[in-house]
Amino acid sequence: MSAVHLAAPPTPTPPVGGTSIEVAATWLAQAAVPRDTTLAQWLLDPDTWTGRAGILTSLADTVVLVVAVIVTSILLAVPTAAYLAHKRRAELASAWVVNIGRAIPTFAIAGLLVPISLRAGYGFEPWPIFIALVLLTVPPMYLSTYTAIKQVDPAAVNAARAMGFNERSVLFTVELPLALTVIFTGIRVASVQVVATEPIRAFLGGDGLGRYVRDGIGQNNPTLTLGGALLIAILAGGTAVLFKGLEFLAKPPGVRRLSGGESTARKVRRQLVSD
Amino acid sequence: MTTSTPAIRLRGVTKRFPGSSEDAVSDLDLDVEQGSIVVLVGPSGCGKTTTLRMINRLIEPTSGTIEIEGQDVAALPTTQLRRGIGYVIQQVGLFPHRTIEANIATVPRTLGWDKGRIRARVEELVDVVGIDRHMLTRYPDELSGGQQQRVGVARALAADPPVLLMDEPFGAVDPIVRTRLQDELLELQSRVHKTIVLVTHDLDEAVKIADRIVLLNVGGVVEQYASPDQLLRQPASEFVASFVGEDRSMRRLNLSTVADLPYHHGPVVEVGASPAQARSAMEDEGSEWLGLTDGACFLGWVEGTEVVDGRRLGDLHRFLPAAQVRPDSSLRNAMEVILNSRTTVAVIDDDGAFGGVVTLERIRRALAAPAADDATSPEGALPDAANAGTAAADPATGHGR
């Protein structure tokens, strides 16, 4: 969490309780671009990338918050779901968690949290958006983990117990390795969602990549809006690809083959070696 | 079998699942002799799997005691207990994320054997169960169902447990592979001499591989505990009789071979015999066919109507024996041959020599006769022996035609 604090731009943070005019003034000062600039010109201008309002700083802001949210959500959702699913407990509650999770309007939650945060002296950022994003992310991660553990072949689990595995070993050496792929899918989906939702932070007194969309709207400058949206989309896509890769690496070798679709060569070989 | 303590002893074992008003298994007493294969068989809901799973405490009994080689299983930690009991299930349950080698090595690893010993044991086991060594680095999904089940058996045997529990081990493979795996199990057992408790719903499988069969009724009540032959010959109750079915005599045909029948020469004479001798031989047997031999060699059949005074038997038209069986053929096989033959008699071909004949009547008589081993069978010490005894009075097969 401290990482989020550090990453928040230190100087131009809107003063606690500052008026919206002051805040708006800061924004305008930071990402003003002439309206006749094309998207290509904007992206190719080195000044767009550097400086306090530059893309690199904004990207870092976004990435730090996103990573903090994902890590926190994993730590909250995965162990809890894995344990409960192993014990086959709270199946009904698990369904609720997911339904509630779907129904949460992230923007509204964050918006509601802002005045609370301000009153408690924590400022606009990053707690309200952080909490709202964690609430957005935990349900899909929880559900995928719970389902993943539950769908592990009961015969393998049964056999493990029958061979004298204790419950801990059943969970850690059988259920988790076999569930990992599905767990990672949940993490991937949730992470892409976080990346795509994080920019609302710019409308709640924060920065990050969402600032270009916000500033573009504020200045009636479509280039800026479009450029910001493009950057967000690229980051979301990159996240998806990154996690796809991790997902593949997480598959145990014997299982990697299973879900990857059987190659013809392998089918033939199996035919040949079968009795 | 002279061991005094049974390998597995159940006393008053009862299981009632929470929320159920009926016992799944009620007051079950059972002794399993060391080195024998006992098969639990019965209709669904008879508690056979529950009984099996109580032995390694995958299910805890509600009451009663279970001992393995004199040791109360409830007194051991479950992990330690289970590492000493092999367990094979229908779905095999190999770990898909581990190689065949790692799968087989599961229990030895848990027990902390050193690598060399594990490796040696794994290689020994794949040879025993008939898996190629080059498969060791493969993953379970690369193996056929039959191979997977062999690996499952190897995994169960890995730490050399004295007791092996098998829950419908051959239920998921096709009939041809199943037959082969059954044969392999019997062959394996003749070498490893484990105490095996096996659950199946397939009576034919039970009859084939069991030393003794426990027939359970719904609620885990033992209807009969007997050798396969006795179960089929002397069902202890209506239930047993109906479970083993109308064709139980047919099933028994699988248990005996032609060599088990008393020697029967049949309507067969030397080729040099007189027509009068030949007719008398046919009359004794009530046969319309006459077999001719020349020493140890069977020459063929001649039609009875052709046997008249004044014609030499050797000159008559001979039919070569189409119906032939070997001494190690099952009676079922012999019957099949006879039903397809013209002569109602099968000739026993004992390595080229005439070994007598088999007729339907002889097979029928063999099934009707009480088994010679009844007096020596080890029922004596067991609680259900009385049941089996009373049933002996019932006509086991229909006498007279």
XYZ file of C-alpha atoms in Angstrom:
676
model
C 0.000 0.000 0.000
C 2.856 2.318 0.740
C 3.813 1.911 -2.886
C 0.621 3.647 -3.854
C 1.447 6.542 -1.570
C 4.880 6.874 -3.036
C 3.647 6.772 -6.570
C 1.044 9.420 -6.111
C 2.571 12.605 -7.542
C 3.863 14.338 -4.441
C 3.505 18.040 -5.217
C 0.345 18.604 -7.204
C -1.872 16.414 -5.057
C -5.049 18.425 -4.552
C -5.008 19.824 -1.062
C -7.266 18.027 1.343
C -10.609 19.740 1.294
C -9.470 21.883 -1.622
C -12.196 23.390 -3.782
C -13.060 21.820 -7.071
C -11.943 24.955 -8.846
C -8.488 24.592 -7.408
C -8.432 20.958 -8.363
C -9.643 21.674 -11.863
C -7.021 24.362 -12.204
C -4.311 21.852 -11.391
C -5.627 19.451 -14.022
C -5.842 22.089 -16.696
C -2.348 23.149 -15.959
C -1.025 19.649 -16.312
C -2.316 18.143 -19.521
C -3.209 20.970 -21.787
C -2.662 20.245 -25.455
C -3.607 22.475 -28.385
C -6.869 21.269 -29.928
C -5.511 20.971 -33.451
C -2.861 18.423 -32.401
C -3.381 15.061 -34.073
C -3.154 11.815 -32.173
C 0.109 10.909 -33.910
C 1.621 14.299 -33.152
C 0.619 14.000 -29.553
C 2.064 10.533 -29.159
C 5.290 11.428 -30.965
C 5.933 14.557 -28.932
C 8.582 13.678 -26.319
C 6.960 16.127 -23.906
C 3.841 13.944 -23.921
C 5.840 11.127 -22.370
C 7.921 12.863 -19.785
C 7.275 15.207 -16.927
C 4.803 15.051 -14.100
C 1.830 14.793 -16.429
C 3.686 12.582 -18.912
C 2.531 9.196 -20.026
C 5.380 7.405 -18.240
C 4.473 8.895 -14.886
C 0.787 8.235 -15.466
C 1.508 4.684 -16.531
C 3.588 4.126 -13.407
C 0.768 5.527 -11.271
C -1.700 3.178 -12.896
C 0.536 0.135 -12.783
C 1.409 0.641 -9.125
C -2.228 0.909 -8.131
C -3.261 -2.015 -10.322
C -0.519 -4.254 -8.965
C -1.395 -3.285 -5.399
C -5.048 -4.112 -6.045
C -4.301 -7.432 -7.715
C -1.849 -8.562 -5.056
C -4.220 -7.581 -2.265
C -7.137 -9.310 -3.937
C -5.152 -12.488 -4.532
C -4.076 -12.536 -0.908
C -7.653 -12.042 0.226
C -9.488 -14.252 -2.243
C -7.278 -17.213 -3.149
C -6.313 -18.621 0.262
C -9.828 -18.126 1.604
C -11.488 -19.749 -1.376
C -8.938 -22.567 -1.525
C -9.417 -23.398 2.127
C -13.207 -23.224 2.026
C -13.415 -25.209 -1.200
C -11.074 -27.858 0.185
C -13.360 -28.171 3.186
C -16.419 -27.912 0.930
C -17.702 -25.145 3.170
C -19.677 -22.009 2.442
C -20.800 -23.036 -1.018
C -23.919 -20.895 -0.740
C -21.978 -17.939 0.609
C -19.637 -18.300 -2.342
C -22.513 -17.868 -4.740
C -23.590 -14.731 -2.864
C -20.134 -13.239 -2.973
C -20.154 -13.541 -6.703
C -23.610 -12.119 -7.205
C -22.893 -9.198 -4.929
C -19.594 -8.696 -6.690
C -21.345 -8.455 -10.022
C -23.791 -5.934 -8.709
C -21.212 -3.556 -7.205
C -20.975 -0.286 -9.150
C -17.291 0.461 -8.679
C -17.584 4.119 -9.470
C -20.388 4.592 -6.967
C -18.505 2.776 -4.246
C -15.403 4.831 -4.796
C -17.485 7.984 -4.939
C -19.149 7.122 -1.643
C -15.806 6.375 -0.070
C -14.253 9.703 -1.060
C -16.053 11.890 1.502
C -15.417 9.245 4.165
C -11.755 9.199 3.264
C -11.581 12.996 3.228
C -13.251 13.263 6.606
C -10.860 10.679 8.057
C -7.938 12.655 6.705
C -6.798 10.187 4.055
C -7.470 12.467 1.109
C -8.945 11.721 -2.306
C -6.355 9.117 -3.050
C -5.643 6.273 -3.067
C -7.849 4.546 -0.529
C -11.322 5.060 -2.016
C -10.368 3.854 -5.480
C -8.166 1.135 -4.016
C -10.957 -0.291 -1.888
C -13.480 -0.034 -4.705
C -11.163 -1.886 -7.078
C -10.424 -4.600 -4.538
C -14.165 -5.101 -4.128
C -14.421 -5.377 -7.878
C -11.631 -7.940 -8.121
C -12.121 -10.237 -5.159
C -15.375 -11.900 -6.314
C -14.140 -13.272 -9.659
C -10.880 -14.428 -8.095
C -12.722 -16.034 -5.219
C -15.165 -17.764 -7.524
C -12.540 -19.097 -9.899
C -10.433 -20.429 -7.040
C -13.393 -22.025 -5.320
C -14.594 -23.624 -8.540
C -11.091 -24.684 -9.513
C -10.512 -26.559 -6.272
C -13.964 -28.072 -6.332
C -13.634 -29.418 -9.852
C -10.368 -31.258 -9.223
C -10.919 -34.918 -10.056
C -12.401 -36.388 -6.867
C -10.755 -39.712 -7.675
C -7.289 -38.150 -7.391
C -8.212 -36.483 -4.099
C -9.777 -39.663 -2.809
C -6.723 -41.671 -3.827
C -4.424 -39.160 -2.123
C -6.320 -39.512 1.147
C -6.371 -43.282 0.805
C -2.594 -43.271 0.456
C -2.159 -41.483 3.722
C -1.852 -37.840 2.657
C -2.818 -35.442 5.399
C -5.304 -32.695 4.547
C -2.557 -30.139 4.078
C -0.793 -32.314 1.527
C -4.071 -33.027 -0.245
C -4.605 -29.282 -0.667
C -1.048 -28.284 -1.508
C 0.204 -31.211 -3.563
C -2.937 -32.372 -5.316
C -5.748 -29.830 -5.327
C -3.799 -26.615 -5.825
C -1.493 -27.851 -8.613
C -4.463 -29.269 -10.480
C -6.540 -26.129 -9.887
C -3.829 -23.647 -10.770
C -4.846 -23.163 -14.377
C -8.390 -22.196 -13.544
C -7.231 -20.031 -10.646
C -4.954 -18.168 -13.033
C -7.769 -17.671 -15.490
C -9.746 -15.964 -12.746
C -6.796 -13.785 -11.832
C -6.302 -12.834 -15.468
C -9.923 -11.877 -16.031
C -10.023 -9.911 -12.794
C -6.737 -8.139 -13.595
C -7.875 -7.018 -17.014
C -11.011 -5.717 -15.371
C -8.941 -3.749 -12.887
C -6.799 -2.200 -15.600
C -9.883 -1.223 -17.543
C -11.631 0.240 -14.508
C -8.718 1.931 -12.779
C -8.936 5.092 -14.975
C -12.121 6.205 -13.171
C -9.689 7.240 -10.501
C -8.968 10.331 -12.585
C -12.527 11.451 -11.974
C -12.147 11.004 -8.218
C -9.243 13.301 -7.639
C -6.441 11.002 -8.798
C -4.189 10.618 -11.794
C -2.987 7.631 -13.775
C -3.749 6.979 -17.412
C -7.335 8.078 -16.921
C -6.188 11.673 -16.679
C -5.948 12.039 -20.463
C -9.527 10.957 -20.926
C -10.635 13.263 -18.169
C -8.562 16.185 -19.436
C -9.673 15.563 -22.983
C -13.296 15.712 -21.917
C -12.656 18.739 -19.722
C -10.937 20.613 -22.525
C -13.213 19.322 -25.236
C -10.123 17.850 -26.874
C -10.919 14.524 -28.587
C -7.246 13.819 -29.340
C -6.432 13.685 -25.675
C -9.479 11.550 -24.861
C -8.772 9.159 -27.665
C -5.078 8.972 -26.816
C -5.892 8.171 -23.190
C -8.428 5.527 -24.172
C -5.912 3.987 -26.537
C -3.254 3.772 -23.843
C -5.709 2.180 -21.428
C -6.773 -0.369 -24.012
C -3.158 -1.246 -24.805
C -2.362 -1.710 -21.131
C -5.424 -3.922 -20.650
C -4.498 -6.002 -23.671
C -0.911 -6.294 -22.475
C -2.128 -7.447 -19.085
C -4.244 -10.141 -20.694
C -1.296 -11.394 -22.734
C 1.033 -11.346 -19.734
C -1.361 -13.385 -17.639
C -2.045 -15.802 -20.479
C 1.673 -16.505 -20.411
C 1.740 -16.944 -16.654
C -1.287 -19.175 -16.918
C 0.503 -21.427 -19.366
C 3.577 -21.627 -17.155
C 1.422 -22.436 -14.147
C -0.029 -25.527 -15.795
C 1.598 -28.686 -14.564
C 3.156 -30.525 -17.531
C 0.752 -33.448 -17.376
C -2.203 -31.087 -17.430
C -0.797 -28.617 -19.953
C -1.217 -31.232 -22.592
C -4.771 -32.024 -21.590
C -6.302 -28.626 -22.049
C -4.138 -27.591 -24.955
C -5.982 -29.946 -27.257
C -4.315 -33.179 -28.162
C -1.974 -33.043 -31.107
C -2.429 -35.565 -33.856
C 1.047 -36.950 -33.323
C 0.271 -37.579 -29.703
C -3.036 -39.236 -30.517
C -1.300 -41.554 -32.907
C 1.383 -42.315 -30.381
C -1.234 -43.089 -27.763
C -2.992 -45.432 -30.150
C 0.296 -47.172 -30.767
C 1.260 -47.631 -27.163
C -2.179 -48.565 -25.867
C -2.805 -52.182 -25.140
C -3.921 -71.770 5.485
C -2.987 -72.419 9.055
C -2.725 -68.853 10.283
C -4.699 -68.379 13.453
C -5.241 -64.614 13.283
C -7.135 -63.476 10.259
C -5.461 -60.643 8.333
C -8.585 -58.556 8.673
C -11.207 -59.002 11.350
C -14.441 -57.056 11.579
C -16.582 -57.390 14.663
C -20.012 -55.835 15.056
C -19.187 -53.134 12.557
C -22.094 -50.771 12.032
C -22.301 -47.617 10.003
C -25.202 -45.238 9.980
C -24.689 -42.086 7.996
C -25.829 -38.834 9.581
C -29.402 -38.039 8.612
C -30.211 -41.605 7.657
C -32.626 -43.764 9.602
C -31.233 -47.002 8.227
C -27.878 -48.607 8.839
C -25.701 -48.664 5.746
C -23.853 -51.564 7.324
C -25.245 -53.292 10.351
C -23.435 -55.435 12.874
C -21.039 -56.946 10.385
C -18.684 -59.728 11.420
C -16.088 -60.794 8.906
C -12.770 -62.593 8.956
C -10.457 -62.363 5.995
C -7.737 -64.947 5.915
C -4.147 -63.993 5.288
C -3.226 -64.159 1.633
C -6.738 -64.743 0.363
C -8.953 -62.796 -1.980
C -12.300 -61.989 -0.468
C -14.838 -60.359 -2.731
C -17.704 -58.271 -1.414
C -20.606 -58.489 -3.796
C -24.220 -57.424 -3.626
C -26.838 -55.092 -5.019
C -26.362 -51.345 -4.848
C -27.016 -49.994 -1.376
C -25.680 -53.155 0.261
C -22.831 -51.252 1.880
C -20.016 -53.102 0.154
C -18.034 -49.965 -0.663
C -18.831 -48.500 2.748
C -17.459 -51.658 4.343
C -14.296 -51.442 2.277
C -13.790 -47.794 3.090
C -14.208 -48.433 6.776
C -11.209 -50.752 6.697
C -8.857 -47.876 5.842
C -11.052 -45.394 7.692
C -12.008 -43.281 4.723
C -15.322 -43.792 6.498
C -15.391 -44.103 10.274
C -17.635 -46.860 11.605
C -20.426 -45.821 13.965
C -19.618 -48.766 16.164
C -17.702 -52.026 16.142
C -14.035 -52.836 15.751
C -11.825 -53.508 12.780
C -8.449 -55.124 13.199
C -5.713 -55.586 10.654
C -3.299 -58.316 11.705
C -4.434 -57.943 15.277
C -4.023 -54.167 15.308
C -7.118 -52.066 15.946
C -7.283 -49.601 13.054
C -8.948 -46.971 15.234
C -5.825 -46.846 17.387
C -3.576 -45.695 14.543
C -3.406 -42.228 13.002
C -5.259 -42.439 9.681
C -2.237 -41.303 7.674
C -0.045 -44.035 9.120
C -2.780 -46.654 8.771
C -3.453 -45.838 5.135
C 0.204 -45.875 4.138
C 0.144 -49.532 5.125
C -2.898 -50.417 3.026
C -2.963 -50.483 -0.759
C -6.048 -48.946 -2.286
C -7.254 -49.253 -5.852
C -10.405 -47.597 -7.140
C -12.428 -47.824 -10.303
C -11.574 -44.297 -11.418
C -7.903 -45.110 -10.761
C -7.265 -41.599 -9.444
C -3.736 -41.206 -10.738
C -2.315 -37.722 -10.235
C -2.511 -36.167 -13.707
C 0.226 -33.649 -12.949
C 2.774 -36.275 -12.016
C 4.630 -38.777 -14.167
C 3.890 -42.480 -13.958
C 7.085 -42.913 -11.986
C 6.128 -40.218 -9.484
C 2.644 -41.676 -9.204
C 3.925 -45.128 -8.347
C 6.474 -43.660 -5.951
C 3.851 -41.717 -3.996
C 3.748 -43.754 -0.802
C 7.459 -44.681 -0.671
C 8.207 -40.953 -1.000
C 5.845 -40.133 1.807
C 7.565 -42.785 3.872
C 10.913 -41.142 3.128
C 12.641 -43.947 1.264
C 15.911 -42.957 -0.367
C 15.933 -42.300 -4.100
C 17.786 -45.433 -5.147
C 15.416 -47.670 -3.259
C 12.376 -45.899 -4.694
C 13.748 -46.148 -8.214
C 14.485 -49.852 -7.821
C 11.044 -50.510 -6.366
C 9.271 -48.599 -9.130
C 11.120 -50.544 -11.808
C 10.339 -53.810 -10.100
C 6.653 -52.896 -9.926
C 6.226 -51.848 -13.537
C 7.643 -55.214 -14.489
C 5.229 -56.943 -12.146
C 2.146 -55.190 -13.519
C 3.321 -55.319 -17.126
C 4.027 -51.694 -17.989
C 6.974 -50.800 -20.186
C 9.740 -48.954 -18.380
C 9.845 -46.244 -21.005
C 6.358 -45.250 -19.863
C 7.720 -44.090 -16.527
C 8.366 -40.583 -17.757
C 4.918 -40.290 -19.335
C 1.871 -38.683 -17.790
C -1.313 -40.576 -16.950
C -3.374 -39.093 -19.775
C -0.995 -40.659 -22.275
C -1.982 -44.148 -21.124
C -4.985 -46.257 -22.025
C -7.558 -47.135 -19.378
C -6.111 -50.608 -18.882
C -2.579 -49.263 -18.513
C -3.747 -46.643 -16.057
C -5.355 -49.297 -13.920
C -2.131 -51.320 -13.972
C -0.270 -48.236 -12.779
C -2.966 -47.839 -10.116
C -2.264 -51.363 -8.904
C 1.498 -50.731 -8.978
C 0.997 -47.560 -6.941
C -1.077 -49.450 -4.396
C 1.604 -52.122 -4.065
C 4.506 -49.670 -3.910
C 5.260 -49.824 -0.204
C 4.522 -53.552 -0.139
C 1.440 -53.336 2.089
C 0.133 -56.661 3.379
C -3.443 -55.646 2.637
C -4.891 -54.425 -0.634
C -8.355 -52.902 -0.914
C -9.875 -52.745 -4.375
C -13.112 -50.904 -5.126
C -14.525 -52.072 -8.466
C -11.014 -51.957 -9.887
C -11.997 -53.240 -13.317
C -15.344 -51.508 -13.623
C -14.228 -48.782 -15.997
C -12.438 -50.801 -18.659
C -13.916 -52.688 -21.571
C -14.769 -56.391 -21.160
C -11.731 -57.690 -23.010
C -9.279 -55.632 -20.997
C -11.246 -56.465 -17.858
C -10.824 -60.188 -18.420
C -7.130 -59.691 -18.982
C -6.717 -57.560 -15.868
C -8.587 -60.176 -13.835
C -6.249 -62.871 -15.104
C -3.281 -60.674 -14.344
C -4.542 -60.022 -10.831
C -4.818 -63.745 -10.172
C -1.376 -64.290 -11.632
C 0.020 -61.426 -9.575
C -1.627 -62.731 -6.426
C -0.017 -66.128 -6.904
C 3.306 -64.315 -6.541
C 2.683 -61.583 -3.975
C 0.166 -63.316 -1.676
C -1.528 -60.181 -0.428
C -4.689 -60.173 1.577
C -7.105 -58.641 -0.888
C -10.580 -57.334 -0.253
C -12.294 -56.475 -3.508
C -15.680 -54.916 -4.129
C -17.641 -55.603 -7.270
C -21.226 -55.738 -8.434
C -20.291 -58.306 -11.049
C -20.988 -61.816 -9.809
C -19.013 -63.398 -12.631
C -15.986 -61.368 -11.604
C -16.491 -62.412 -7.991
C -16.811 -66.071 -8.931
C -13.717 -65.856 -11.065
C -11.284 -64.232 -8.688
C -12.567 -64.844 -5.169
C -11.276 -67.400 -2.737
C -14.380 -66.540 -0.780
C -17.344 -64.360 -1.552
C -19.259 -62.230 0.898
C -22.745 -61.696 -0.464
C -24.265 -58.637 1.170
C -27.894 -57.606 1.235
C -29.190 -54.061 1.519
C -28.174 -52.598 4.862
C -24.896 -54.459 4.950
C -26.294 -57.779 6.096
C -24.189 -60.828 5.244
C -26.378 -63.293 3.399
C -23.640 -65.798 2.789
C -19.893 -66.044 3.173
C -18.617 -68.992 1.215
C -16.398 -70.187 -1.572
C -17.671 -69.360 -5.047
C -18.567 -72.972 -5.719
C -20.495 -73.342 -2.515
C -22.294 -70.064 -3.001
C -23.508 -71.208 -6.388
C -24.216 -74.773 -5.331
C -25.842 -74.145 -1.979
C -27.325 -70.682 -1.762
C -27.966 -70.031 1.926
C -31.168 -68.089 1.364
C -33.800 -67.085 -1.131
C -31.956 -63.823 -1.550
C -28.701 -65.520 -2.433
C -30.467 -67.865 -4.829
C -32.126 -64.981 -6.616
C -28.970 -62.899 -6.642
C -26.840 -65.623 -8.141
C -29.681 -66.174 -10.545
C -31.315 -68.997 -12.431
C -28.121 -69.565 -14.312
C -25.979 -70.222 -11.295
C -25.272 -73.735 -12.478
C -24.061 -72.264 -15.709
C -21.760 -70.012 -13.706
C -20.423 -73.010 -11.844
C -19.447 -74.536 -15.149
C -16.755 -71.905 -15.286
C -15.269 -73.070 -12.033
C -14.458 -76.642 -13.044
C -12.493 -78.164 -15.870
C -12.934 -81.335 -17.829
C -10.111 -82.882 -15.828
C -12.198 -82.462 -12.655
C -14.771 -84.951 -13.965
C -14.377 -88.649 -13.119
C -12.912 -90.604 -16.053
C -15.596 -91.743 -18.455
C -14.776 -94.105 -21.280
C -18.102 -93.699 -23.092
C -19.514 -95.731 -26.000
C -16.082 -96.327 -27.367
C -14.522 -99.646 -28.323
C -11.335 -100.856 -29.939
C -11.575 -101.056 -33.689
C -11.061 -104.832 -33.468
C -14.071 -105.452 -31.189
C -17.074 -107.520 -32.336
C -20.348 -105.875 -33.371
C -22.008 -107.468 -30.333
C -19.509 -105.840 -27.986
C -20.038 -102.569 -29.786
C -23.834 -102.718 -29.461
C -23.554 -103.551 -25.789
C -21.260 -100.548 -25.245
C -23.775 -98.313 -27.012
C -26.693 -99.705 -25.020
C -24.868 -99.119 -21.740
C -24.509 -95.490 -22.667
C -27.841 -95.115 -24.436
C -25.890 -93.776 -27.372
C -26.707 -93.841 -31.072
C -23.089 -93.359 -31.942
C -20.079 -95.577 -31.486
C -16.539 -94.349 -31.065
C -13.584 -96.374 -32.312
C -10.070 -96.318 -30.993
C -6.858 -97.837 -32.142
C -4.816 -98.011 -29.014
C -4.460 -94.443 -27.676
C -5.655 -92.963 -30.925
C -9.292 -92.000 -31.463
C -10.318 -92.939 -35.006
C -13.782 -91.423 -35.271
C -17.494 -92.013 -34.820
C -19.697 -94.477 -36.662
C -23.500 -94.419 -36.756
C -25.102 -97.021 -34.453
C -27.490 -98.247 -37.165
C -24.546 -99.395 -39.258
C -23.271 -101.665 -36.532
C -24.662 -105.040 -37.701
C -23.383 -108.557 -37.322
C -21.044 -109.639 -40.045
C -19.562 -106.268 -40.837
C -16.177 -105.381 -39.388
C -16.258 -102.173 -37.395
C -13.148 -100.976 -39.176
C -14.985 -101.043 -42.525
C -17.807 -98.713 -41.445
C -17.945 -95.132 -42.559
C -16.282 -92.987 -39.910
C -16.953 -89.396 -39.004
C -13.947 -87.621 -37.635
C -14.534 -86.294 -34.164
C -15.548 -82.691 -34.579
C -16.273 -82.275 -30.900
C -13.028 -82.152 -28.997
C -12.074 -80.663 -25.692
C -8.893 -80.583 -23.691
C -8.501 -81.606 -20.057
C -8.016 -77.982 -19.012
C -11.116 -76.751 -20.853
C -13.799 -75.380 -18.563
C -17.006 -77.367 -18.288
C -18.791 -74.429 -19.831
C -16.565 -74.686 -22.839
C -17.113 -78.472 -23.008
C -20.857 -77.942 -22.903
C -20.653 -75.433 -25.694
C -18.719 -77.928 -27.807
C -21.189 -80.709 -27.115
C -24.212 -78.572 -27.970
C -22.656 -77.784 -31.313
C -21.718 -81.366 -32.105
C -23.621 -84.081 -33.855
C -22.803 -86.781 -31.352
C -23.789 -85.228 -27.968
C -20.372 -86.394 -26.813
C -17.058 -84.587 -26.736
C -13.813 -86.490 -26.965
C -11.066 -85.485 -24.630
C -7.870 -84.906 -26.482
C -5.126 -85.373 -23.946
C -2.103 -84.308 -25.970
C -3.126 -86.446 -28.916
C -4.225 -89.445 -26.852
C -7.803 -90.512 -26.202
C -8.654 -89.314 -22.688
C -12.258 -90.455 -22.381
C -15.417 -88.562 -23.273
C -17.593 -85.862 -21.801
C -21.383 -85.994 -22.005
C -24.051 -83.578 -20.836
C -25.235 -86.148 -18.335
C -21.757 -86.384 -16.796
C -21.553 -82.597 -16.488
C -24.979 -82.504 -14.882
C -24.007 -85.171 -12.400
C -20.797 -83.346 -11.521
C -22.761 -80.193 -10.727
C -25.266 -82.092 -8.616
C -22.665 -83.925 -6.565
C -21.547 -82.300 -3.320
C -18.064 -80.905 -3.611
C -15.377 -83.104 -2.123
C -13.788 -80.186 -0.273
C -16.889 -79.359 1.791
C -15.653 -81.132 4.881
C -12.287 -79.426 4.798
C -13.427 -75.946 3.840
C -12.616 -73.403 6.534
C -16.190 -72.378 7.243
C -16.090 -74.013 10.669
C -14.833 -71.033 12.658
C -17.129 -68.533 11.067
C -20.391 -67.149 12.286
C -22.306 -67.780 9.108
C -21.246 -71.393 8.786
C -24.540 -72.450 10.330
C -26.461 -70.670 7.589
C -24.497 -72.341 4.882
C -24.943 -75.692 6.591
C -28.727 -75.554 6.777
C -28.910 -74.603 3.168
C -27.133 -77.785 2.210
C -30.391 -79.648 2.703
C -32.087 -77.673 -0.036
C -31.945 -79.216 -3.444
C -29.212 -77.221 -5.119
C -29.943 -78.369 -8.598
C -33.008 -79.955 -10.105
C -32.625 -83.730 -9.884
C -34.238 -85.921 -12.513
C -35.058 -84.456 -15.850
